[in-house]
PDB file of N, CA and C in Angstrom:
ATOM      1  N   MET A   1    -106.131  33.353  11.596  1.00  0.00           N
ATOM      2  CA  MET A   1    -106.654  32.483  12.761  1.00  0.00           C
ATOM      3  C   MET A   1    -107.687  31.941  11.533  1.00  0.00           C
ATOM      4  N   GLU A   2    -108.311  30.342  12.069  1.00  0.00           N
ATOM      5  CA  GLU A   2    -109.750  29.733  11.766  1.00  0.00           C
ATOM      6  C   GLU A   2    -110.659  30.568  12.484  1.00  0.00           C
ATOM      7  N   ARG A   3    -111.897  30.763  11.703  1.00  0.00           N
ATOM      8  CA  ARG A   3    -113.158  30.862  12.359  1.00  0.00           C
ATOM      9  C   ARG A   3    -113.633  30.064  12.962  1.00  0.00           C
ATOM     10  N   GLN A   4    -114.159  30.055  14.349  1.00  0.00           N
ATOM     11  CA  GLN A   4    -115.142  29.032  15.254  1.00  0.00           C
ATOM     12  C   GLN A   4    -116.161  28.699  14.284  1.00  0.00           C
ATOM     13  N   PRO A   5    -116.899  27.623  14.323  1.00  0.00           N
ATOM     14  CA  PRO A   5    -118.232  27.331  13.699  1.00  0.00           C
ATOM     15  C   PRO A   5    -119.119  28.096  14.686  1.00  0.00           C
ATOM     16  N   ALA A   6    -120.251  28.249  14.379  1.00  0.00           N
ATOM     17  CA  ALA A   6    -121.815  29.122  15.251  1.00  0.00           C
ATOM     18  C   ALA A   6    -121.525  28.503  16.321  1.00  0.00           C
ATOM     19  N   GLY A   7    -121.837  28.886  17.641  1.00  0.00           N
ATOM     20  CA  GLY A   7    -122.161  28.215  18.606  1.00  0.00           C
ATOM     21  C   GLY A   7    -120.614  28.147  19.732  1.00  0.00           C
ATOM     22  N   HIS A   8    -119.537  28.454  19.057  1.00  0.00           N
ATOM     23  CA  HIS A   8    -118.903  28.407  19.791  1.00  0.00           C
ATOM     24  C   HIS A   8    -118.146  30.145  20.344  1.00  0.00           C
ATOM     25  N   GLY A   9    -116.927  29.688  20.933  1.00  0.00           N
ATOM     26  CA  GLY A   9    -116.196  31.367  21.180  1.00  0.00           C
ATOM     27  C   GLY A   9    -116.796  32.525  21.003  1.00  0.00           C
ATOM     28  N   ASN A  10    -116.797  33.292  20.280  1.00  0.00           N
ATOM     29  CA  ASN A  10    -117.231  34.381  20.275  1.00  0.00           C
ATOM     30  C   ASN A  10    -118.651  35.072  19.051  1.00  0.00           C
ATOM     31  N   ASP A  11    -119.337  33.749  19.009  1.00  0.00           N
ATOM     32  CA  ASP A  11    -120.306  34.001  18.558  1.00  0.00           C
ATOM     33  C   ASP A  11    -121.494  35.014  18.977  1.00  0.00           C
ATOM     34  N   ILE A  12    -121.669  36.297  18.050  1.00  0.00           N
ATOM     35  CA  ILE A  12    -122.769  37.361  18.227  1.00  0.00           C
ATOM     36  C   ILE A  12    -123.980  37.330  18.946  1.00  0.00           C
ATOM     37  N   ASN A  13    -124.618  35.635  18.415  1.00  0.00           N
ATOM     38  CA  ASN A  13    -125.766  35.130  19.154  1.00  0.00           C
ATOM     39  C   ASN A  13    -125.909  34.333  20.025  1.00  0.00           C
ATOM     40  N   SER A  14    -124.430  34.243  20.970  1.00  0.00           N
ATOM     41  CA  SER A  14    -124.348  33.588  22.415  1.00  0.00           C
ATOM     42  C   SER A  14    -125.468  34.259  23.627  1.00  0.00           C
ATOM     43  N   PRO A  15    -125.927  33.615  24.265  1.00  0.00           N
ATOM     44  CA  PRO A  15    -126.792  34.445  25.268  1.00  0.00           C
ATOM     45  C   PRO A  15    -126.698  35.281  26.062  1.00  0.00           C
ATOM     46  N   GLY A  16    -124.758  35.209  26.308  1.00  0.00           N
ATOM     47  CA  GLY A  16    -123.921  36.168  27.424  1.00  0.00           C
ATOM     48  C   GLY A  16    -124.198  37.540  26.531  1.00  0.00           C
ATOM     49  N   ILE A  17    -123.649  37.271  24.718  1.00  0.00           N
ATOM     50  CA  ILE A  17    -123.945  38.298  24.344  1.00  0.00           C
ATOM     51  C   ILE A  17    -125.169  39.128  24.422  1.00  0.00           C
ATOM     52  N   LYS A  18    -126.374  38.447  24.304  1.00  0.00           N
ATOM     53  CA  LYS A  18    -127.756  39.118  24.120  1.00  0.00           C
ATOM     54  C   LYS A  18    -127.861  39.478  25.308  1.00  0.00           C
ATOM     55  N   ILE A  19    -127.669  39.042  26.533  1.00  0.00           N
ATOM     56  CA  ILE A  19    -127.904  39.581  28.131  1.00  0.00           C
ATOM     57  C   ILE A  19    -127.017  40.804  28.277  1.00  0.00           C
ATOM     58  N   ILE A  20    -125.681  41.508  28.050  1.00  0.00           N
ATOM     59  CA  ILE A  20    -124.782  42.073  27.932  1.00  0.00           C
ATOM     60  C   ILE A  20    -125.265  43.324  27.130  1.00  0.00           C
ATOM     61  N   TRP A  21    -125.826  43.196  26.147  1.00  0.00           N
ATOM     62  CA  TRP A  21    -126.002  44.102  24.884  1.00  0.00           C
ATOM     63  C   TRP A  21    -127.313  44.283  25.858  1.00  0.00           C
ATOM     64  N   ALA A  22    -128.471  43.901  26.189  1.00  0.00           N
ATOM     65  CA  ALA A  22    -130.021  44.248  26.989  1.00  0.00           C
ATOM     66  C   ALA A  22    -129.592  45.339  27.949  1.00  0.00           C
ATOM     67  N   GLU A  23    -128.481  44.620  28.829  1.00  0.00           N
ATOM     68  CA  GLU A  23    -128.071  45.442  29.760  1.00  0.00           C
ATOM     69  C   GLU A  23    -127.723  47.039  29.713  1.00  0.00           C
ATOM     70  N   VAL A  24    -126.681  46.890  28.393  1.00  0.00           N
ATOM     71  CA  VAL A  24    -126.283  48.109  28.045  1.00  0.00           C
ATOM     72  C   VAL A  24    -127.179  49.106  27.639  1.00  0.00           C
ATOM     73  N   MET A  25    -128.104  48.324  26.519  1.00  0.00           N
ATOM     74  CA  MET A  25    -129.021  49.089  25.570  1.00  0.00           C
ATOM     75  C   MET A  25    -130.176  49.985  26.863  1.00  0.00           C
ATOM     76  N   GLY A  26    -130.049  49.131  28.170  1.00  0.00           N
ATOM     77  CA  GLY A  26    -131.011  49.500  29.417  1.00  0.00           C
ATOM     78  C   GLY A  26    -130.104  51.130  30.059  1.00  0.00           C
ATOM     79  N   LYS A  27    -129.185  50.939  30.523  1.00  0.00           N
ATOM     80  CA  LYS A  27    -128.363  51.634  30.545  1.00  0.00           C
ATOM     81  C   LYS A  27    -128.056  53.107  29.670  1.00  0.00           C
ATOM     82  N   LEU A  28    -128.405  52.822  28.478  1.00  0.00           N
ATOM     83  CA  LEU A  28    -128.160  53.808  27.206  1.00  0.00           C
ATOM     84  C   LEU A  28    -129.434  54.457  27.517  1.00  0.00           C
ATOM     85  N   GLU A  29    -130.360  53.911  27.437  1.00  0.00           N
ATOM     86  CA  GLU A  29    -131.717  54.233  27.614  1.00  0.00           C
ATOM     87  C   GLU A  29    -132.316  55.305  28.697  1.00  0.00           C
ATOM     88  N   GLY A  30    -131.534  54.897  30.128  1.00  0.00           N
ATOM     89  CA  GLY A  30    -131.905  55.761  30.826  1.00  0.00           C
ATOM     90  C   GLY A  30    -130.826  56.854  31.162  1.00  0.00           C
ATOM     91  N   MET A  31    -130.040  57.078  30.555  1.00  0.00           N
ATOM     92  CA  MET A  31    -129.424  58.448  30.604  1.00  0.00           C
ATOM     93  C   MET A  31    -129.674  59.833  29.958  1.00  0.00           C
ATOM     94  N   GLU A  32    -129.552  60.907  30.746  1.00  0.00           N
ATOM     95  CA  GLU A  32    -129.514  62.152  30.151  1.00  0.00           C
ATOM     96  C   GLU A  32    -129.105  62.274  28.822  1.00  0.00           C
ATOM     97  N   SER A  33    -129.233  63.146  27.983  1.00  0.00           N
ATOM     98  CA  SER A  33    -129.081  62.978  26.693  1.00  0.00           C
ATOM     99  C   SER A  33    -127.507  64.043  27.032  1.00  0.00           C
ATOM    100  N   SER A  34    -127.186  64.767  28.178  1.00  0.00           N
ATOM    101  CA  SER A  34    -126.098  65.497  27.990  1.00  0.00           C
ATOM    102  C   SER A  34    -124.855  64.451  28.364  1.00  0.00           C
ATOM    103  N   ASN A  35    -125.359  63.686  29.388  1.00  0.00           N
ATOM    104  CA  ASN A  35    -124.599  62.217  29.456  1.00  0.00           C
ATOM    105  C   ASN A  35    -124.142  61.559  28.201  1.00  0.00           C
ATOM    106  N   LEU A  36    -125.170  61.169  27.706  1.00  0.00           N
ATOM    107  CA  LEU A  36    -124.709  60.589  26.407  1.00  0.00           C
ATOM    108  C   LEU A  36    -123.969  61.344  24.819  1.00  0.00           C
ATOM    109  N   GLU A  37    -123.840  62.571  25.365  1.00  0.00           N
ATOM    110  CA  GLU A  37    -123.044  63.122  24.227  1.00  0.00           C
ATOM    111  C   GLU A  37    -121.652  63.408  24.968  1.00  0.00           C
ATOM    112  N   HIS A  38    -121.349  63.406  26.243  1.00  0.00           N
ATOM    113  CA  HIS A  38    -119.784  63.264  26.846  1.00  0.00           C
ATOM    114  C   HIS A  38    -119.517  61.658  26.601  1.00  0.00           C
ATOM    115  N   LEU A  39    -120.188  61.121  26.957  1.00  0.00           N
ATOM    116  CA  LEU A  39    -119.611  59.262  26.720  1.00  0.00           C
ATOM    117  C   LEU A  39    -120.140  59.218  24.802  1.00  0.00           C
ATOM    118  N   TRP A  40    -120.741  59.500  24.094  1.00  0.00           N
ATOM    119  CA  TRP A  40    -120.155  59.236  23.088  1.00  0.00           C
ATOM    120  C   TRP A  40    -119.169  58.301  21.867  1.00  0.00           C
ATOM    121  N   PRO A  41    -118.396  59.306  21.988  1.00  0.00           N
ATOM    122  CA  PRO A  41    -116.817  58.969  21.451  1.00  0.00           C
ATOM    123  C   PRO A  41    -116.302  57.526  22.118  1.00  0.00           C
ATOM    124  N   GLN A  42    -116.399  57.584  23.853  1.00  0.00           N
ATOM    125  CA  GLN A  42    -116.483  56.384  24.134  1.00  0.00           C
ATOM    126  C   GLN A  42    -117.039  55.449  23.806  1.00  0.00           C
ATOM    127  N   LEU A  43    -118.547  55.404  23.967  1.00  0.00           N
ATOM    128  CA  LEU A  43    -119.106  54.162  23.087  1.00  0.00           C
ATOM    129  C   LEU A  43    -118.722  53.642  21.686  1.00  0.00           C
ATOM    130  N   VAL A  44    -118.741  54.962  20.571  1.00  0.00           N
ATOM    131  CA  VAL A  44    -117.949  54.781  19.320  1.00  0.00           C
ATOM    132  C   VAL A  44    -117.150  53.720  19.377  1.00  0.00           C
ATOM    133  N   GLN A  45    -116.036  54.012  20.347  1.00  0.00           N
ATOM    134  CA  GLN A  45    -115.088  53.260  20.069  1.00  0.00           C
ATOM    135  C   GLN A  45    -114.736  51.487  20.908  1.00  0.00           C
ATOM    136  N   GLY A  46    -115.735  51.713  21.856  1.00  0.00           N
ATOM    137  CA  GLY A  46    -116.569  50.561  22.600  1.00  0.00           C
ATOM    138  C   GLY A  46    -116.705  49.632  21.631  1.00  0.00           C
ATOM    139  N   PHE A  47    -117.642  50.135  20.377  1.00  0.00           N
ATOM    140  CA  PHE A  47    -118.592  49.064  19.287  1.00  0.00           C
ATOM    141  C   PHE A  47    -117.311  48.746  18.403  1.00  0.00           C
ATOM    142  N   LYS A  48    -116.868  49.584  17.910  1.00  0.00           N
ATOM    143  CA  LYS A  48    -115.681  49.144  16.893  1.00  0.00           C
ATOM    144  C   LYS A  48    -114.591  48.374  17.823  1.00  0.00           C
ATOM    145  N   ASP A  49    -114.481  48.499  18.739  1.00  0.00           N
ATOM    146  CA  ASP A  49    -113.523  47.397  19.634  1.00  0.00           C
ATOM    147  C   ASP A  49    -114.007  45.903  19.400  1.00  0.00           C
ATOM    148  N   LEU A  50    -115.202  46.178  19.757  1.00  0.00           N
ATOM    149  CA  LEU A  50    -116.314  45.107  20.379  1.00  0.00           C
ATOM    150  C   LEU A  50    -116.125  44.218  18.857  1.00  0.00           C
ATOM    151  N   SER A  51    -116.512  45.195  18.045  1.00  0.00           N
ATOM    152  CA  SER A  51    -116.766  44.786  16.531  1.00  0.00           C
ATOM    153  C   SER A  51    -115.444  43.766  15.728  1.00  0.00           C
ATOM    154  N   THR A  52    -114.632  44.323  16.093  1.00  0.00           N
ATOM    155  CA  THR A  52    -113.127  44.029  15.982  1.00  0.00           C
ATOM    156  C   THR A  52    -113.331  42.579  16.263  1.00  0.00           C
ATOM    157  N   ARG A  53    -112.847  42.348  17.791  1.00  0.00           N
ATOM    158  CA  ARG A  53    -112.790  41.634  18.804  1.00  0.00           C
ATOM    159  C   ARG A  53    -113.862  40.148  18.015  1.00  0.00           C
ATOM    160  N   LEU A  54    -114.906  40.701  17.582  1.00  0.00           N
ATOM    161  CA  LEU A  54    -116.105  39.630  17.339  1.00  0.00           C
ATOM    162  C   LEU A  54    -115.901  39.032  15.719  1.00  0.00           C
ATOM    163  N   LYS A  55    -115.137  40.021  14.936  1.00  0.00           N
ATOM    164  CA  LYS A  55    -115.037  39.524  13.615  1.00  0.00           C
ATOM    165  C   LYS A  55    -116.470  39.874  13.060  1.00  0.00           C
ATOM    166  N   VAL A  56    -117.054  41.134  13.296  1.00  0.00           N
ATOM    167  CA  VAL A  56    -118.073  41.555  12.471  1.00  0.00           C
ATOM    168  C   VAL A  56    -118.299  43.032  12.080  1.00  0.00           C
ATOM    169  N   ASN A  57    -117.632  43.011  10.692  1.00  0.00           N
ATOM    170  CA  ASN A  57    -117.530  44.263   9.919  1.00  0.00           C
ATOM    171  C   ASN A  57    -118.720  44.813   8.648  1.00  0.00           C
TER     172      ASN A  57
END
């Protein structure tokens, strides 16, 4: 698969990704540590999946 130029498709610097990232980080910062510990494996897997989809390794 050919990689698209910056500013197209799965660009990690797109405004949409930045907004989503800010929303996620805000929610994580507001969570109690017991909830974070419970969700940690899912968070790690989600970041791995996102990294793979964005081709950031």
